[in-house]
Short mmCIF file of C-alpha atoms in Angstrom, two decimals:
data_model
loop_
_atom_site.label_atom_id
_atom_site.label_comp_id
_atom_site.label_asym_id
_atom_site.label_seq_id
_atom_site.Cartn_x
_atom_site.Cartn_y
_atom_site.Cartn_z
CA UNK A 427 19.53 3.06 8.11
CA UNK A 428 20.21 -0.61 9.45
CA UNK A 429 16.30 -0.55 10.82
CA UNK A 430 15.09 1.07 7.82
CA UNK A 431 16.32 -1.87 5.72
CA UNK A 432 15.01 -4.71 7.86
CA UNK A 433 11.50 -3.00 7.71
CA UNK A 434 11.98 -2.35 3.92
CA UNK A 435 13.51 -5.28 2.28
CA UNK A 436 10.59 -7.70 3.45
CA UNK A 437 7.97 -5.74 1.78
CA UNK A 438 10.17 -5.55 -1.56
CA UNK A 439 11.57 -9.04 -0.98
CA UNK A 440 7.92 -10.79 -0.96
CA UNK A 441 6.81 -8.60 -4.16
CA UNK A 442 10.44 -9.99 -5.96
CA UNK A 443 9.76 -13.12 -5.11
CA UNK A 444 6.21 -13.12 -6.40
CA UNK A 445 7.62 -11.59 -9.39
CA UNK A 446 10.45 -14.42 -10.13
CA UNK A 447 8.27 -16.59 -9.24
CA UNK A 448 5.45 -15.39 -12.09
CA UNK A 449 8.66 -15.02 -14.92
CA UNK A 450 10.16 -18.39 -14.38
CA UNK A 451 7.15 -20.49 -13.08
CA UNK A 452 4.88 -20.36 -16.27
CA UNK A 453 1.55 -20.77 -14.58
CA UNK A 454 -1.80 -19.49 -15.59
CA UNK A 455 -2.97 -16.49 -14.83
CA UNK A 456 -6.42 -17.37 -13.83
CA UNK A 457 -4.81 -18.94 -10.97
CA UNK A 458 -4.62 -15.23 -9.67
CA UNK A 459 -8.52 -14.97 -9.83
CA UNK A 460 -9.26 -16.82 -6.15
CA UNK A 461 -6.02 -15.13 -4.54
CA UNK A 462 -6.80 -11.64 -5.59
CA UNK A 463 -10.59 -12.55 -4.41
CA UNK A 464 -9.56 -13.73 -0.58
CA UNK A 465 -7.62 -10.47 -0.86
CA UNK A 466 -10.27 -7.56 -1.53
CA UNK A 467 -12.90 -9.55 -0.09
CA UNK A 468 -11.54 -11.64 2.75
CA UNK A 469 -8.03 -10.83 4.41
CA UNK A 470 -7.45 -6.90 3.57
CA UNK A 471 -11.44 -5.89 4.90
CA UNK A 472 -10.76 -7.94 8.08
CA UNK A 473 -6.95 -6.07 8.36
CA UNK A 474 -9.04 -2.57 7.90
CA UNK A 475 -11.94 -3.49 10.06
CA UNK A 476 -9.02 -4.57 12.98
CA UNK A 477 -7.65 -1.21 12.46
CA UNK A 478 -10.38 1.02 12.93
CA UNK A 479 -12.32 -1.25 15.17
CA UNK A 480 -9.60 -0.24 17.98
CA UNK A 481 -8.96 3.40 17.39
CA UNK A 482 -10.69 5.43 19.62
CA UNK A 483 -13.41 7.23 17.35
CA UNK A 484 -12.59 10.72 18.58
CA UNK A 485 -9.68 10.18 16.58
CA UNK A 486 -11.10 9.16 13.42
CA UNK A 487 -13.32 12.61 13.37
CA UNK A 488 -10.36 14.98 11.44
CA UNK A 489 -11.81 16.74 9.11
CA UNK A 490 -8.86 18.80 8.65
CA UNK A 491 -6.60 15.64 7.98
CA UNK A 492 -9.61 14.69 5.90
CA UNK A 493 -9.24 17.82 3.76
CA UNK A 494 -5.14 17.95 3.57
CA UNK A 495 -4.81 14.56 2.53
CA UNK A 496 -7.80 14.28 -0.24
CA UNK A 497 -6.85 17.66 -1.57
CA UNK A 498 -2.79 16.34 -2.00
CA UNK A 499 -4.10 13.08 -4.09
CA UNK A 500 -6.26 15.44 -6.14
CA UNK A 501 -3.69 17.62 -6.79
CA UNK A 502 -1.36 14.51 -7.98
CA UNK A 503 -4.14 13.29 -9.86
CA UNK A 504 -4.59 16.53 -12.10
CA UNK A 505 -0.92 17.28 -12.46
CA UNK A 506 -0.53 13.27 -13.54
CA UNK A 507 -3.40 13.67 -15.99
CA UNK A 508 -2.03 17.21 -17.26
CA UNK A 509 1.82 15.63 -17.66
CA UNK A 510 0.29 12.36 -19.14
CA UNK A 511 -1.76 14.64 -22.04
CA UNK A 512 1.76 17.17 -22.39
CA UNK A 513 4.43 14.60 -22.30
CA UNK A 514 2.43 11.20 -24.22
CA UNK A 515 -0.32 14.06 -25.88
CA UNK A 516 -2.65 11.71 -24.45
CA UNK A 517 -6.24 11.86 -25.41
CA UNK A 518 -8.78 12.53 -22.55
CA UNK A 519 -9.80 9.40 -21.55
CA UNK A 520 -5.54 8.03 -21.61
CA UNK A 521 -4.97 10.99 -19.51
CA UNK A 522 -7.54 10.27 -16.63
CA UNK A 523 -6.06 6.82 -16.57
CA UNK A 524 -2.54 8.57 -16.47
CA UNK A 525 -3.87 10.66 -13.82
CA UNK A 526 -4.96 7.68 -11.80
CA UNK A 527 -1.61 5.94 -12.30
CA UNK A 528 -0.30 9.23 -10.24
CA UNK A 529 -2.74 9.60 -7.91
CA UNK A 530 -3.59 6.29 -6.26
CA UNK A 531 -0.39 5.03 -4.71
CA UNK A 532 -0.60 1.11 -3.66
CA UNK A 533 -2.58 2.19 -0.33
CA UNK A 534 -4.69 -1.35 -0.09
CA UNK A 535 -1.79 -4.06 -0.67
CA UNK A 536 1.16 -2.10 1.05
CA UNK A 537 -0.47 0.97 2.64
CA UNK A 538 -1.14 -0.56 6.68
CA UNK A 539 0.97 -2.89 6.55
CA UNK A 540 3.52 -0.78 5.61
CA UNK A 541 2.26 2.44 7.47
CA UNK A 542 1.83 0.08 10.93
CA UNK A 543 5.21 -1.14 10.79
CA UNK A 544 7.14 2.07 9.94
CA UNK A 545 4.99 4.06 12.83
CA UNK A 546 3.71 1.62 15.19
CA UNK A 547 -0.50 1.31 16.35
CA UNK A 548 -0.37 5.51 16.13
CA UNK A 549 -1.07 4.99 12.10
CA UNK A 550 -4.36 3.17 12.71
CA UNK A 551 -6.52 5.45 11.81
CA UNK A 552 -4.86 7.69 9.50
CA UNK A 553 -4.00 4.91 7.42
CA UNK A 554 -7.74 4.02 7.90
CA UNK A 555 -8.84 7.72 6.86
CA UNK A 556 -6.60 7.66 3.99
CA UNK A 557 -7.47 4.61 2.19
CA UNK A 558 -11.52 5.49 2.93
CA UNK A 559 -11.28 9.29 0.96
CA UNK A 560 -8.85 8.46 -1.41
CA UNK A 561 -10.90 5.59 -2.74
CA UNK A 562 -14.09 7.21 -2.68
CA UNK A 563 -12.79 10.49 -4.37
CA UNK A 564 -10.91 8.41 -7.29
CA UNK A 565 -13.47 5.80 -7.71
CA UNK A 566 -15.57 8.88 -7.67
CA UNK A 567 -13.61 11.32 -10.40
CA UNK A 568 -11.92 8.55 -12.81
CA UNK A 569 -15.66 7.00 -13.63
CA UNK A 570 -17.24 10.22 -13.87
CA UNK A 571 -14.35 11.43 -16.31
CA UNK A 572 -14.39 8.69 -17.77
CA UNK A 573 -17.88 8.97 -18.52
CA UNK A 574 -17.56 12.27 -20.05
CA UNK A 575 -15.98 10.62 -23.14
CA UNK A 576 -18.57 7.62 -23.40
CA UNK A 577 -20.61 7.87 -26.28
CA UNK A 578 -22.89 5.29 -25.14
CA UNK A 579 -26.83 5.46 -25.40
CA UNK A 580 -26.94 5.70 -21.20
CA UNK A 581 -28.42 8.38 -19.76
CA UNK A 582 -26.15 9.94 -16.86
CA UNK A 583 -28.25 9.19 -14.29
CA UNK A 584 -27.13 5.64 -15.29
CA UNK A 585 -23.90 6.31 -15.02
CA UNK A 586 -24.46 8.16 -11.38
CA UNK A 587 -26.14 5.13 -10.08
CA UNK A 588 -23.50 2.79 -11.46
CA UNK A 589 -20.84 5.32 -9.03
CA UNK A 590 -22.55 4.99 -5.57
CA UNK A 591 -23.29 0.98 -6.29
CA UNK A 592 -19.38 1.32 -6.67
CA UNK A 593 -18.33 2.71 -3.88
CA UNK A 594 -21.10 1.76 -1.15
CA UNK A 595 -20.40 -1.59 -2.61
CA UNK A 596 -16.57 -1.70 -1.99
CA UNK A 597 -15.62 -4.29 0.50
CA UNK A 598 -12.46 -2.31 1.96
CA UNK A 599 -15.03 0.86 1.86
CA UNK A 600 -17.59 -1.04 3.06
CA UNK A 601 -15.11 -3.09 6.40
CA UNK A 602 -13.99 0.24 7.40
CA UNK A 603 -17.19 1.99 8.01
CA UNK A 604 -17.67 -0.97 9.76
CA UNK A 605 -14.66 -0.88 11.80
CA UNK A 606 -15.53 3.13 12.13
CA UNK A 607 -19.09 2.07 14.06
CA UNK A 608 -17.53 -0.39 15.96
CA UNK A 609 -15.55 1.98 17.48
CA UNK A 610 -18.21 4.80 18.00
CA UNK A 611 -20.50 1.75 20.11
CA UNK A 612 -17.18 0.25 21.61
CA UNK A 613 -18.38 -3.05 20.24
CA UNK A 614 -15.68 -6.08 20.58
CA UNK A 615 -16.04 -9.35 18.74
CA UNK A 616 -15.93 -12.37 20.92
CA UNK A 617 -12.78 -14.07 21.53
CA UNK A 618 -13.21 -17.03 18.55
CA UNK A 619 -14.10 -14.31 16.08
CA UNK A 620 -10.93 -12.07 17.02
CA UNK A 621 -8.94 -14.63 16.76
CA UNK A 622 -10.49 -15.49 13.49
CA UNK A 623 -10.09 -11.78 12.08
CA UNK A 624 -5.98 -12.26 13.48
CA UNK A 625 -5.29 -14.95 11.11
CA UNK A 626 -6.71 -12.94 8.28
CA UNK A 627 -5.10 -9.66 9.33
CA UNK A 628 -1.81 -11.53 9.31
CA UNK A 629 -2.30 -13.18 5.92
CA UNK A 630 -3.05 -10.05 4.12
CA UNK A 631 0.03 -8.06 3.98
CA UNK A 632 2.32 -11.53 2.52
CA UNK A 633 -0.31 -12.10 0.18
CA UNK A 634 -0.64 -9.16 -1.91
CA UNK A 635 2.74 -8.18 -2.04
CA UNK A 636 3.31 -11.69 -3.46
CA UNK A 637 0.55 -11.44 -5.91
CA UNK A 638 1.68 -7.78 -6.73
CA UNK A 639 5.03 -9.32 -7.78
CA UNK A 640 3.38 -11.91 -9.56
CA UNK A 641 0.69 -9.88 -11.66
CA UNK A 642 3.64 -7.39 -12.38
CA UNK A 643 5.99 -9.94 -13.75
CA UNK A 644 2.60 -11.47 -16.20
CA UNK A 645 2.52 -8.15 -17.99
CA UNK A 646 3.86 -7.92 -21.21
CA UNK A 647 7.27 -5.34 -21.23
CA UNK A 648 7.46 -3.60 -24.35
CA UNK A 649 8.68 -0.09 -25.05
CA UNK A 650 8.21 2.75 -22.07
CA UNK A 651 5.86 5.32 -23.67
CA UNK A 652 6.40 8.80 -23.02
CA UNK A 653 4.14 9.92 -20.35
CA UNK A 654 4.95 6.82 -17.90
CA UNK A 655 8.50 8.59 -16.15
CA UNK A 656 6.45 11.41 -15.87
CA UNK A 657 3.48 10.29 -14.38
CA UNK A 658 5.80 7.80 -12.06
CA UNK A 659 7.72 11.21 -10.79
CA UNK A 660 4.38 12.59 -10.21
CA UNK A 661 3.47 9.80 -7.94
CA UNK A 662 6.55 8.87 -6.16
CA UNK A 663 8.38 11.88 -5.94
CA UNK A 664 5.36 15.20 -6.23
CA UNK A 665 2.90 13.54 -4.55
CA UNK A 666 4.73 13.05 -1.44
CA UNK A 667 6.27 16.89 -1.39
CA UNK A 668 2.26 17.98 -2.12
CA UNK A 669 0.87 15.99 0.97
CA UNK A 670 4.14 17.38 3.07
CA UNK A 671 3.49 20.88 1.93
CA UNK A 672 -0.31 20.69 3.32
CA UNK A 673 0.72 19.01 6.48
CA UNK A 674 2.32 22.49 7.10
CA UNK A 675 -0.37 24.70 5.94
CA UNK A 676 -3.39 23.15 7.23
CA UNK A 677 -2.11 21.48 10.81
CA UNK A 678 -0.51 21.34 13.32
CA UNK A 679 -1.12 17.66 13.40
CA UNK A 680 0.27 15.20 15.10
CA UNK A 681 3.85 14.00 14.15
CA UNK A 682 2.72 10.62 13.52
CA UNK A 683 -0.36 11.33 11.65
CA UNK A 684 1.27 13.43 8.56
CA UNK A 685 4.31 11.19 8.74
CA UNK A 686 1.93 8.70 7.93
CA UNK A 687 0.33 11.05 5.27
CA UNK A 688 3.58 11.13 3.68
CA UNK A 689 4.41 7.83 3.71
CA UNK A 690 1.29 6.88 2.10
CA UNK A 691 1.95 9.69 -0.53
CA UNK A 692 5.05 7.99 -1.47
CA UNK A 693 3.59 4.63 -2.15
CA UNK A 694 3.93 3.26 -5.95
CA UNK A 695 1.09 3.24 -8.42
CA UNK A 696 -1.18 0.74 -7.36
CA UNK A 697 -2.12 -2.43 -9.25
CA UNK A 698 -5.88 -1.18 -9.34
CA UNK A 699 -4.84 1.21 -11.89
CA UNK A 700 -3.78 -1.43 -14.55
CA UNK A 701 -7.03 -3.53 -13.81
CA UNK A 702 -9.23 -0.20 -14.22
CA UNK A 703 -7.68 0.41 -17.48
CA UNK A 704 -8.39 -3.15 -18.90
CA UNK A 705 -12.38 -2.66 -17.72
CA UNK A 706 -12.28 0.89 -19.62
CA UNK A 707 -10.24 -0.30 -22.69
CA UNK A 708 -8.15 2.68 -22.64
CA UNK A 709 -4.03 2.95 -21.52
CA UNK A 710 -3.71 -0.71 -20.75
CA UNK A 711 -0.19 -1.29 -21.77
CA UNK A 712 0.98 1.76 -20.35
CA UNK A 713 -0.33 1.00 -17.08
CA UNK A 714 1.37 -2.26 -16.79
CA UNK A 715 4.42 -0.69 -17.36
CA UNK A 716 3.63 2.71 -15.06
CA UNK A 717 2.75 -0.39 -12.43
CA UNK A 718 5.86 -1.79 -12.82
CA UNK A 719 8.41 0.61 -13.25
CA UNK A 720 6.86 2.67 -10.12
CA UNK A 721 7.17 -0.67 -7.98
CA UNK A 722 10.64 -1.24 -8.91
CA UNK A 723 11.65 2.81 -8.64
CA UNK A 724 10.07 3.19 -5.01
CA UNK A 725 12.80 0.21 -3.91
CA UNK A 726 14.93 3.87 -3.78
CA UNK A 727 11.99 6.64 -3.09
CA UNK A 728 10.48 4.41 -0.36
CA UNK A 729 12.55 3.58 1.72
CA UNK A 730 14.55 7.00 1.22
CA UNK A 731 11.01 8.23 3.27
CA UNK A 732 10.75 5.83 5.70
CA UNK A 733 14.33 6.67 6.67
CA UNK A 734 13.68 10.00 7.01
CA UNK A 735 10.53 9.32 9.17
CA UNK A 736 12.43 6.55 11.12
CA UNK A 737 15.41 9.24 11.75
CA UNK A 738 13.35 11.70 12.43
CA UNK A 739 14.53 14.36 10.11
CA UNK A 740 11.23 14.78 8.48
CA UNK A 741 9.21 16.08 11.63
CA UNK A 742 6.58 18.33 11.94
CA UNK A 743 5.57 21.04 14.22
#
């Protein structure tokens, strides 16, 4: 448990300190406009890129894995929508925000960092597979929802266009397809770029756990509606025992690929959610709080999984 805690408490300790620092350092948050930019366009494609650029591409073809893991965020993502429109009686459009909020676990900020120090280099490329589908099937189904309750004048072929731009224009999307081709033509950057792609790697993971804890602690705290404990259990609690479940049914896979699975399944809501709500003007102050209260509640469901991957009492066949 000793181990599990000094991998643990750094992660939660940089996101604490980001979020004292944003409560008692009254700064503007605008400030948060360049860091959050190095972040999704700078340090976390060049971590991804790193990461699939040196897995063998043999091992990045898994359908199967592919399938297992897609189909257990889906199935968090509908149960999340259907306990956010039972438990808040959310309207359609709250509910696939809900449903987001349970689905889309923080797999960009804490994902590999996380995932690579819990299981070593052997969580490359899941970690790489993971973030790819889960992105494209959520930025995929949310706008498309979404969409359904727009009464705008645009035509849905509009809207359809607006979705691929989306996703073939995603930076982290975009760096590990990248990544993926460098490995198929066993390309390797020279030395001064490597080097140059290390520093970045490195910066990413202290950066946005700090600006996780900061952008948390900016977000007004009012009341905790309804549906937010039980869209948080969804995501921290269901979602895990879902992706476990298929790891079973649909393997054998390795032991380190669906511990990764899991471990990724058990991540909190991630910040995207809260920003994705702003842009569609729909559960906004319920995501800050779902944001929050699933960052501070996975201090306990988090590390309760790495444990039991680090132990070696949840091992698969």
């Amino acid at each position: 448990m000793a181990d599990v805690l000094n991998l643990a408490l750094p992660y939660f300790s940089l996101i604490f300190i980001g979020f004292a620092c944003g409560r008692f350092r009254p700064l503007p948050e605008q400030g948060l406009t360049w860091m959050n930019f190095f972040l999704l366009y700078v340090s976390l494609p060049a971590l991804l890129f790193g990461i699939t650029s040196r897995t063998p591409f043999e091992e990045l073809n898994n359908p199967p894995f592919l399938i297992a893991t897609t189909c257990g965020t889906a199935l968090a993502f509908f149960l999340a929508m259907a306990a956010g429109r039972v438990a808040g009686g959310l309207s359609f459009r709250d509910a696939t925000l809900a449903g987001l909020s349970g689905g889309y676990g923080n797999i960009g900020y804490m994902g590999p960092g996380l995932a690579l120090a819990v299981l070593g280099a052997k969580a490359s490329a899941p970690t790489a597979l993971i973030f790819c589908c889960d992105s494209i099937f959520l930025f995929s189904v949310v706008p498309f929802l979404i969409a359904l309750t727009d009464h705008s004048d645009h035509h849905w072929l509009h809207a359809l266009g607006l979705l691929i731009k989306q996703i073939a224009l995603n930076p982290l999307i975009v760096s590990a397809c990248a990544g993926a081709l460098a490995a198929a033509v066993h390309f390797h950057p020279p030395v001064a770029i490597d080097n140059t792609l290390s520093f970045l790697q490195n910066a990413a993971a202290p950066t946005a756990l700090f600006v996780l804890g900061v952008t948390v602690a900016l977000r007004p705290f009012g009341r905790i509606p309804w549906e937010v404990p039980a869209v948080v259990a969804v995501k921290l609690l269901i979602h895990p025992l879902i992706v476990f479940a298929l790891m079973l049914l649909l393997g054998p896979f390795p032991n380190s690929w669906a511990a990764t699975a899991v471990l990724m399944a058990s991540l909190p809501p991630a910040l995207n959610v809260f920003v994705i709500a702003r842009q569609n003007d729909a559960w906004i102050e319920p995501a800050s709080v779902a944001v929050m209260v699933g960052t501070f509640a996975s201090v306990v469901t988090l590390t309760t999984a790495m444990w039991l991957i680090q132990s070696g009492r949840l091992a698969f066949p």
